[in-house]
């Protein structure tokens, strides 16, 4: 796994001079009381730099108490202009960086930050809501990835110490007044003992949620999966690499408290025991006490909450974190006679179904996971025909909420859907045969993707879009932007945190993606895969007629498009889902149009029922 560099975690300003500091902005009321002048000034600069409101979910209850007041729950979009007038560009950049940490999908902020770093020469910015135990964890993972195991151990041990300290604070902060969330305060009729039980359950539920909160970065909804156990997983392997087999076994046993059936770590533990034979009795090496205590407490809390829910007659659902399909960071698999090895656990390499389709590169050759590059998916003549259709049906900004330059001001985007092509064909505005070609090649691509990745269930269209991007003349000199910034298709890529958050507004239901290229007569426009840092390019693909790149849609495959500097680049973009509930509505309607056209062509007695219309 990759990891970003840690950023420092600034503390709120301190001053012995406390003042009442109220102020107002149009459309909002902000009142900050007992705020130090230094903090108030910094906060006012941040507010002044944000003209457009965007709701944040990043307020934490343990840190920055004043900043976590209702006044600060709204994080706001950042603009350079007000702080340019105040000559506070660095503060604005830090505010923007803080916003971007919670909103990594915000392309404009990302571009502004890159421009600022380029012009100012400043490499690192400050996240004003950073949490130190997470910063230490990220630093530890970064050193681990660089095989700097001693530094990795230092930061990961510090992260663990900070985690348990934050956990104590979180437990204390739950001891507060009763909240009346499910009923009006004045209508609350519970007796003394019911009220005590109700309050205690609120406190207990709050404490039980500390595990989730401590694993959730500022601004995110979802916690980092398997967060606390991963500390021990990284450490067991790092200690092994520095030759401290006692600590390696201790951390492996601590990890197994959380995942007792993890075969890889079980084998690692056995391997470490073998290394210690004759020097230390492995039975004397126990899991860490703090991990054992926290896990026992968490299980007891869960039991009490479920008993209380049954006894008091209210619903309680234990939060469940989905299991990780692959091993943890070490990916370890070991025996007494071998060192740990890396494990890969996804399938691909199925038949391509069509004899004319040419295999080019697999995942390993593309330096990634669940990737494939194919040629000759469509012919030169089909490319030309599809291009002719595109010129007759595409609309500027189609598929991008009407924005003609959604990702860069240096290119114009035009697009069209399959349904639009078929409607134009039915109306005689484009050749019907050509319009149907768009439908047919999309279905061909779907079948190839489903077969190659050995999927056991039907792959449905989630969205299909023919899109052309054209370089705008006079705007190509000294370009340092991308045609499409680095992103993932079903999660919010967060390069700084080394995470991809599978939550709205991402299209979380997308499972596989494909891009089928139509031409090569343009400059630039290479498709690129990167690491999670959104910077390190792992593979670059030059589009040409009939070439198709396909890959799984998650954070394992960050990708983007380099700037198109001359000409027009056209492709059919396809996103697929395994969940029929998220099947593309226009795709279903397109199936109906095809069925109607087949009926008109064949006659009522020979009506061709489309086998894809399974709903």
XYZ file of C-alpha atoms in Angstrom:
615
model
C 0.000 0.000 0.000
C 1.053 3.565 -0.682
C 0.861 6.384 1.816
C 1.084 10.176 1.708
C 3.618 12.190 3.581
C 2.372 13.251 6.982
C 1.405 16.858 7.502
C 1.736 18.671 10.765
C -1.273 19.136 12.969
C -1.537 22.760 14.113
C -3.102 23.547 17.439
C -5.692 26.253 17.989
C -4.205 29.644 18.748
C -3.761 30.538 22.407
C -3.970 33.883 24.090
C -4.689 35.070 27.591
C -6.855 37.806 26.149
C -10.298 36.308 25.528
C -12.923 38.365 23.783
C -16.462 38.119 22.556
C -16.060 37.896 18.792
C -19.390 37.877 16.906
C -19.638 38.649 13.210
C -22.128 38.155 10.362
C -22.018 37.024 6.751
C -24.822 37.164 4.161
C -27.031 34.118 4.391
C -25.445 32.855 7.573
C -25.099 33.751 11.243
C -21.772 33.047 12.874
C -21.157 33.685 16.544
C -17.941 32.687 18.254
C -17.616 33.336 21.957
C -14.532 33.124 24.173
C -12.292 32.815 21.123
C -8.654 33.935 21.379
C -7.856 36.885 19.112
C -5.246 34.905 17.181
C -7.640 32.024 16.524
C -10.476 34.411 15.740
C -8.349 36.221 13.188
C -7.279 32.961 11.558
C -10.861 31.734 11.497
C -12.074 35.005 9.962
C -9.467 34.683 7.217
C -10.711 31.191 6.428
C -14.310 32.373 6.330
C -13.449 35.384 4.189
C -11.818 33.111 1.673
C -14.910 30.886 1.240
C -17.815 32.500 -0.640
C -19.816 29.377 -1.504
C -21.312 27.167 1.227
C -20.621 23.448 1.217
C -21.762 21.249 4.093
C -18.972 19.409 5.880
C -19.182 16.211 7.854
C -15.694 16.550 9.246
C -16.200 18.015 12.692
C -14.721 15.863 15.421
C -15.871 15.998 19.022
C -12.478 15.603 20.684
C -10.343 18.235 18.947
C -10.791 21.908 18.141
C -13.870 22.283 20.321
C -14.548 25.852 19.192
C -14.018 24.980 15.539
C -16.459 22.110 15.987
C -19.223 24.444 17.055
C -22.194 24.846 14.691
C -20.411 27.911 13.322
C -17.625 25.763 11.872
C -19.601 22.739 10.771
C -20.049 24.420 7.417
C -16.797 24.158 5.528
C -16.816 26.585 2.656
C -15.308 26.726 -0.802
C -12.058 28.596 -1.112
C -11.120 31.485 -3.370
C -7.800 33.296 -3.695
C -9.132 36.804 -4.332
C -10.148 38.019 -0.818
C -6.886 36.819 0.724
C -4.834 38.262 -2.107
C -6.174 41.625 -1.008
C -5.172 40.787 2.576
C -1.807 39.383 1.413
C -2.587 36.115 3.243
C -2.037 33.629 0.442
C -0.469 30.932 2.615
C -3.412 30.974 5.044
C -5.794 30.684 2.108
C -3.822 27.753 0.729
C -3.929 25.959 4.086
C -7.672 26.608 4.316
C -8.133 25.225 0.814
C -6.019 22.204 1.688
C -8.192 21.593 4.762
C -11.294 21.770 2.594
C -9.733 19.457 -0.006
C -8.921 16.840 2.638
C -12.662 16.538 3.270
C -13.674 16.983 -0.387
C -11.060 15.222 -2.552
C -13.493 15.108 -5.476
C -13.413 18.911 -5.806
C -11.419 19.280 -9.041
C -11.229 23.085 -9.023
C -9.676 23.193 -5.558
C -7.230 20.461 -6.538
C -6.111 22.447 -9.576
C -5.814 25.675 -7.554
C -3.663 23.911 -4.977
C -1.381 22.469 -7.650
C -1.018 25.926 -9.214
C -0.209 27.423 -5.813
C 2.432 24.770 -5.096
C 3.983 25.349 -8.518
C 4.121 29.131 -8.260
C 5.115 29.338 -4.592
C 7.461 26.361 -4.487
C 5.665 25.145 -1.343
C 5.389 21.367 -1.310
C 3.401 20.651 1.856
C 0.336 22.397 3.248
C -1.345 22.178 6.643
C -4.627 20.413 7.297
C -6.175 22.536 10.046
C -8.328 19.607 11.209
C -5.651 16.912 11.089
C -5.609 14.373 13.918
C -2.162 13.475 15.174
C -2.655 9.732 15.593
C -3.755 9.517 11.953
C -0.854 11.673 10.814
C 1.550 9.341 12.619
C -0.183 6.311 11.117
C 0.135 7.751 7.594
C 3.807 8.538 8.212
C 4.394 4.999 9.440
C 2.769 3.496 6.365
C 4.793 5.792 4.117
C 8.055 4.627 5.705
C 6.853 1.021 5.553
C 6.277 1.346 1.804
C 9.798 2.689 1.396
C 11.099 -0.283 3.411
C 12.326 2.105 6.095
C 11.181 -0.283 8.779
C 12.799 1.327 11.828
C 11.114 4.653 11.047
C 7.876 2.830 10.279
C 7.994 1.208 13.726
C 8.652 4.566 15.405
C 5.671 6.278 13.799
C 3.281 3.329 14.067
C 4.063 2.861 17.763
C 3.495 6.590 18.270
C 0.214 6.299 16.348
C -0.923 3.471 18.640
C -0.073 5.483 21.737
C -1.994 8.442 20.330
C -4.933 6.221 19.382
C -5.402 4.853 22.887
C -5.018 8.337 24.365
C -7.678 9.664 21.970
C -9.869 6.710 22.887
C -9.747 7.728 26.556
C -10.670 11.303 25.629
C -13.508 10.049 23.451
C -14.896 7.936 26.277
C -14.820 10.932 28.620
C -16.479 13.261 26.097
C -19.444 10.862 25.881
C -20.304 11.595 29.499
C -22.617 14.504 28.796
C -26.230 15.602 29.251
C -29.017 13.498 27.861
C -30.038 14.173 24.270
C -33.653 13.987 23.158
C -33.125 13.006 19.552
C -36.133 10.776 18.959
C -38.747 12.799 20.802
C -39.583 16.332 21.894
C -38.093 17.360 25.226
C -41.422 18.627 26.577
C -43.228 15.446 25.555
C -40.732 13.116 27.202
C -42.779 11.096 29.749
C -40.304 8.442 30.914
C -40.107 7.662 34.596
C -36.941 7.993 36.669
C -35.554 4.522 36.008
C -36.456 4.621 32.303
C -34.795 8.024 31.973
C -31.635 6.752 33.700
C -31.549 3.693 31.449
C -32.188 5.839 28.372
C -29.369 8.201 29.289
C -26.973 5.357 30.060
C -27.697 3.718 26.710
C -26.949 7.002 24.944
C -23.627 7.267 26.740
C -22.834 3.618 26.047
C -23.699 3.921 22.351
C -21.501 7.003 22.134
C -18.568 5.164 23.747
C -19.122 2.167 21.523
C -18.868 4.440 18.497
C -15.423 5.753 19.507
C -13.778 2.932 17.545
C -15.476 4.164 14.387
C -14.820 7.828 15.082
C -11.122 7.334 15.767
C -10.812 5.567 12.408
C -12.592 8.323 10.468
C -10.643 11.186 8.964
C -11.950 14.727 9.184
C -14.577 15.360 6.554
C -15.235 11.711 5.797
C -18.296 9.588 6.508
C -16.659 6.176 6.266
C -13.934 5.000 8.659
C -10.665 3.532 7.453
C -11.436 -0.137 7.237
C -9.688 -2.367 9.782
C -7.858 0.694 11.143
C -6.639 -0.406 14.583
C -5.745 -3.997 13.606
C -3.730 -2.689 10.635
C -1.328 -0.992 13.038
C -0.398 -4.397 14.440
C -0.311 -5.983 10.986
C 2.203 -3.416 9.730
C 4.209 -3.700 12.944
C 4.452 -7.495 12.973
C 6.080 -7.466 9.568
C 8.250 -4.387 10.256
C 9.615 -5.918 13.466
C 10.346 -9.117 11.566
C 12.330 -7.160 8.969
C 14.474 -5.467 11.633
C 15.110 -8.802 13.364
C 13.026 -8.271 16.511
C 11.127 -11.557 16.426
C 9.736 -11.185 19.953
C 7.973 -7.936 19.023
C 6.944 -9.412 15.683
C 5.220 -12.315 17.440
C 3.677 -9.975 20.021
C 2.154 -7.799 17.287
C 1.029 -10.807 15.250
C -0.792 -12.186 18.303
C -2.308 -8.735 18.926
C -3.619 -8.651 15.366
C -5.064 -12.137 15.759
C -7.195 -10.889 18.657
C -9.224 -9.020 16.050
C -8.955 -11.573 13.237
C -8.289 -14.992 14.798
C -8.877 -16.848 11.523
C -6.497 -14.833 9.338
C -4.501 -17.648 7.766
C -1.617 -15.491 6.602
C -0.926 -13.931 10.003
C -1.434 -17.300 11.695
C 1.295 -18.703 9.461
C 3.476 -15.675 10.163
C 3.039 -16.200 13.900
C 4.084 -19.814 13.487
C 7.084 -18.704 11.474
C 8.157 -16.252 14.188
C 7.756 -18.946 16.847
C 10.072 -21.143 14.817
C 12.676 -18.397 14.706
C 12.526 -18.086 18.508
C 12.880 -21.794 19.272
C 15.681 -22.445 21.713
C 15.928 -18.825 22.862
C 12.495 -17.744 24.093
C 9.410 -19.738 24.975
C 6.780 -18.429 22.470
C 4.033 -19.179 25.015
C 5.360 -16.405 27.252
C 4.822 -13.819 24.512
C 1.300 -12.457 24.877
C -0.837 -10.034 22.854
C -0.589 -6.432 23.958
C -2.671 -5.668 27.032
C -4.233 -2.451 25.683
C -5.491 -4.215 22.545
C -6.965 -7.041 24.595
C -8.644 -4.577 26.976
C -10.155 -2.465 24.199
C -11.482 -5.481 22.322
C -13.021 -6.957 25.487
C -14.651 -3.626 26.312
C -16.014 -3.234 22.789
C -17.588 -6.702 22.843
C -19.132 -6.056 26.260
C -20.562 -2.728 25.074
C -22.112 -4.450 22.087
C -23.680 -7.113 24.314
C -25.127 -4.537 26.742
C -26.564 -2.442 23.914
C -28.284 -5.454 22.369
C -29.701 -6.582 25.733
C -30.928 -3.051 26.451
C -32.496 -2.756 23.027
C -34.455 -5.948 23.604
C -35.462 -4.965 27.121
C -36.404 -1.337 26.460
C -38.053 -1.981 23.120
C -35.962 0.068 20.700
C -34.018 -0.880 17.615
C -30.256 -1.195 17.716
C -28.051 -2.380 14.870
C -24.404 -3.123 15.491
C -22.288 -1.167 12.969
C -20.611 -3.599 10.622
C -17.440 -2.882 8.666
C -17.263 -4.985 5.484
C -14.553 -7.636 5.493
C -11.480 -7.003 3.393
C -11.256 -9.605 0.591
C -7.446 -9.519 0.457
C -4.822 -9.761 3.189
C -3.546 -6.738 5.067
C -0.478 -4.633 4.338
C 2.095 -7.344 4.587
C 0.017 -9.573 2.334
C 2.019 -12.124 4.222
C 2.151 -15.800 3.533
C 4.916 -17.715 5.218
C 6.140 -21.038 6.430
C 8.941 -22.043 8.761
C 11.264 -22.362 5.782
C 10.381 -19.253 3.832
C 9.953 -15.533 4.251
C 6.564 -13.809 3.868
C 5.376 -13.407 0.299
C 2.855 -11.145 -1.417
C -0.607 -12.527 -2.225
C -3.007 -11.468 -4.989
C -6.644 -12.500 -4.788
C -8.599 -11.277 -7.831
C -9.442 -13.248 -10.984
C -9.042 -12.391 -14.654
C -7.885 -13.958 -17.891
C -11.155 -15.369 -19.192
C -11.944 -15.841 -22.914
C -12.334 -12.743 -25.123
C -15.278 -14.342 -27.017
C -14.435 -12.750 -30.400
C -11.662 -14.115 -32.618
C -10.730 -10.719 -34.040
C -10.120 -9.152 -30.612
C -6.406 -9.042 -29.802
C -5.038 -9.318 -26.265
C -2.269 -6.771 -25.550
C -1.519 -6.454 -21.802
C -2.850 -7.947 -18.576
C -2.857 -6.515 -15.031
C 0.728 -7.474 -14.297
C 2.020 -5.938 -17.518
C 0.021 -2.774 -16.744
C 1.511 -2.677 -13.224
C -1.802 -2.928 -11.420
C -4.829 -4.979 -10.450
C -7.848 -5.986 -12.555
C -6.691 -4.288 -15.760
C -6.649 -5.406 -19.393
C -5.700 -3.742 -22.693
C -7.212 -5.057 -25.920
C -6.975 -4.111 -29.604
C -9.258 -4.677 -32.613
C -12.437 -4.546 -30.538
C -13.941 -2.620 -33.471
C -12.623 -2.184 -37.020
C -11.323 0.907 -38.802
C -14.558 1.148 -40.787
C -16.646 0.931 -37.610
C -14.518 3.686 -36.063
C -15.156 5.955 -39.038
C -18.869 5.148 -39.025
C -19.131 5.789 -35.299
C -17.309 9.085 -35.732
C -19.794 10.134 -38.395
C -22.646 9.311 -36.022
C -20.973 11.263 -33.256
C -20.704 14.408 -35.375
C -24.462 14.278 -35.969
C -25.708 13.616 -32.435
C -23.211 15.060 -29.962
C -24.083 18.098 -27.891
C -21.570 20.327 -26.097
C -21.663 19.638 -22.356
C -23.805 16.500 -22.699
C -23.133 14.236 -19.718
C -21.440 17.053 -17.803
C -24.502 18.986 -16.599
C -24.195 21.342 -19.530
C -20.586 22.331 -18.786
C -18.686 22.521 -22.063
C -15.311 22.490 -20.268
C -15.976 20.468 -17.098
C -12.419 19.391 -16.284
C -10.204 21.991 -17.963
C -10.842 25.374 -19.602
C -8.499 24.368 -22.418
C -10.743 21.744 -24.009
C -14.363 21.483 -25.167
C -16.339 18.361 -24.300
C -19.217 16.954 -26.356
C -21.171 13.787 -25.772
C -24.176 11.607 -26.528
C -25.874 8.509 -25.144
C -26.943 5.290 -26.872
C -30.617 6.191 -26.501
C -30.084 9.551 -28.158
C -28.314 7.871 -31.083
C -31.164 5.395 -31.560
C -33.806 8.115 -31.380
C -31.963 10.166 -33.991
C -31.693 7.067 -36.142
C -35.386 6.257 -35.753
C -36.248 9.822 -36.707
C -33.989 9.647 -39.784
C -31.595 12.354 -38.582
C -28.674 9.929 -38.798
C -28.484 6.559 -40.588
C -30.315 3.996 -38.472
C -27.673 1.360 -39.166
C -24.976 3.701 -37.907
C -26.982 4.587 -34.802
C -27.452 0.918 -34.006
C -23.686 0.394 -34.316
C -23.215 2.431 -31.123
C -25.627 0.089 -29.320
C -24.038 -3.075 -30.712
C -20.425 -2.230 -29.912
C -21.408 -1.232 -26.384
C -22.968 -4.655 -25.904
C -19.881 -6.291 -27.412
C -17.665 -4.461 -24.931
C -19.909 -5.491 -22.028
C -19.710 -9.146 -22.962
C -15.919 -9.032 -23.320
C -15.459 -7.380 -19.910
C -17.806 -9.841 -18.195
C -16.013 -12.798 -19.740
C -12.413 -11.664 -19.298
C -12.790 -10.831 -15.598
C -14.524 -14.186 -14.970
C -17.590 -12.636 -13.362
C -20.104 -15.127 -12.023
C -23.092 -12.804 -12.391
C -24.455 -10.557 -15.099
C -22.690 -7.262 -15.734
C -25.173 -4.429 -16.380
C -24.649 -1.055 -17.996
C -24.501 1.709 -15.421
C -23.788 4.523 -17.882
C -22.701 4.606 -21.524
C -21.432 7.776 -23.113
C -19.810 8.654 -26.414
C -17.553 11.609 -25.666
C -15.187 13.752 -27.712
C -12.789 16.299 -26.212
C -11.341 18.976 -28.490
C -8.257 21.112 -27.843
C -9.164 24.797 -27.978
C -6.851 26.784 -30.218
C -4.802 29.505 -28.601
C -4.954 27.882 -25.153
C -2.389 25.105 -25.394
C 0.862 26.863 -24.569
C 2.427 26.046 -21.197
C -0.430 23.785 -20.146
C 0.219 21.976 -16.867
C -3.251 20.534 -16.319
C -4.866 17.259 -17.317
C -7.753 16.670 -19.686
C -9.347 14.655 -16.889
C -7.786 14.828 -13.388
C -6.757 11.633 -11.606
C -9.766 9.942 -9.989
C -11.409 6.601 -9.301
C -14.799 5.628 -10.709
C -16.657 4.414 -7.615
C -15.003 6.231 -4.719
C -13.588 9.617 -3.757
C -9.838 9.478 -4.255
C -7.975 11.073 -1.344
C -4.270 11.068 -2.295
C -3.127 12.791 0.884
C -4.781 10.161 3.076
C -3.931 7.267 0.749
C -7.609 6.289 0.742
C -10.508 6.089 -1.668
C -13.756 6.772 0.179
C -16.652 4.732 -1.140
C -19.424 7.175 -0.267
C -21.564 9.830 -2.003
C -21.204 11.758 -4.221
C -19.141 8.941 -5.775
C -20.965 6.416 -7.966
C -20.384 3.672 -5.417
C -22.406 1.089 -7.376
C -19.991 1.012 -10.323
C -17.911 -2.167 -10.463
C -16.068 -2.172 -13.807
C -15.144 0.473 -16.371
C -14.070 0.430 -20.014
C -12.958 2.967 -22.592
C -13.194 2.090 -26.280
C -11.199 4.485 -28.455
C -12.259 5.670 -31.905
C -9.257 7.568 -33.302
C -5.599 8.479 -32.936
C -5.303 11.656 -35.055
C -4.711 14.050 -32.169
C -1.854 15.068 -29.909
C -1.657 14.227 -26.208
C -4.650 12.557 -24.579
C -2.867 9.484 -23.230
C -4.829 7.480 -20.659
C -2.792 6.978 -17.479
C -2.992 4.837 -14.360
C -1.343 6.155 -11.212
C -0.612 5.095 -7.671
C -2.939 6.287 -4.899
C -0.833 9.430 -4.650
C -2.349 10.568 -7.989
C 1.176 11.432 -9.154
C 3.196 8.279 -9.761
C 2.234 6.993 -13.220
C 2.157 3.187 -13.393
C 0.976 2.793 -17.003
C 0.339 5.064 -19.998
C -1.834 4.082 -22.962
C -1.978 5.832 -26.311
C -5.510 5.660 -27.767
C -6.125 4.392 -31.274
C -9.072 3.026 -33.220
C -10.400 -0.232 -31.759
C -8.273 -0.146 -28.610
C -10.080 -0.779 -25.307
C -8.806 -0.441 -21.768
C -10.921 -2.034 -19.041
C -10.436 -2.208 -15.281
C -12.220 -2.524 -11.958
C -13.739 0.786 -10.842
C -12.368 1.058 -7.305
C -9.494 2.830 -5.614
C -7.081 0.162 -6.842
C -7.210 1.860 -10.252
C -6.757 5.649 -10.054
C -6.634 7.027 -13.577
C -6.881 10.155 -15.689
C -6.266 11.618 -19.134
C -3.336 13.789 -20.188
C -4.041 17.094 -21.894
C -5.279 16.951 -25.487
C -3.149 19.677 -27.071
C -4.224 19.366 -30.705
C -7.194 17.848 -32.495
C -10.149 15.864 -31.180
C -10.050 12.675 -29.101
C -13.181 10.466 -29.180
C -14.092 7.364 -27.194
C -17.023 5.342 -25.931
C -16.933 5.409 -22.127
C -18.687 2.522 -20.393
C -19.352 1.932 -16.716
C -20.823 -1.325 -15.457
C -22.491 -2.565 -12.285
C -23.202 -6.019 -10.875
C -26.312 -4.690 -9.123
C -29.405 -4.691 -11.386
C -30.990 -1.988 -9.206
C -28.477 0.473 -10.660
C -28.926 -0.563 -14.254
C -28.878 2.395 -16.637
C -32.421 3.630 -17.317
C -31.530 4.885 -20.794
C -29.993 1.478 -21.475
C -33.298 -0.227 -20.672
C -35.098 2.242 -22.931
C -32.536 1.588 -25.661
C -33.297 -2.147 -25.383
C -36.964 -1.342 -25.894
C -36.186 0.734 -28.988
C -34.100 -2.118 -30.411
C -36.916 -4.590 -29.705
C -39.369 -2.292 -31.480
C -37.055 -1.908 -34.484
C -36.583 -5.687 -34.658
C -40.343 -6.170 -34.559
C -40.866 -3.712 -37.397
C -38.133 -5.411 -39.418
C -39.126 -9.023 -38.733
C -42.857 -8.646 -38.345
C -45.067 -9.484 -35.338
C -44.680 -13.218 -35.750
C -40.889 -13.013 -35.627
C -40.496 -10.529 -32.782
C -36.995 -10.753 -31.321
C -37.085 -10.563 -27.531
C -33.887 -8.964 -26.288
C -32.295 -11.421 -23.840
C -30.563 -8.549 -21.993
C -33.823 -7.093 -20.754
C -33.860 -9.283 -17.657
C -35.912 -6.938 -15.499
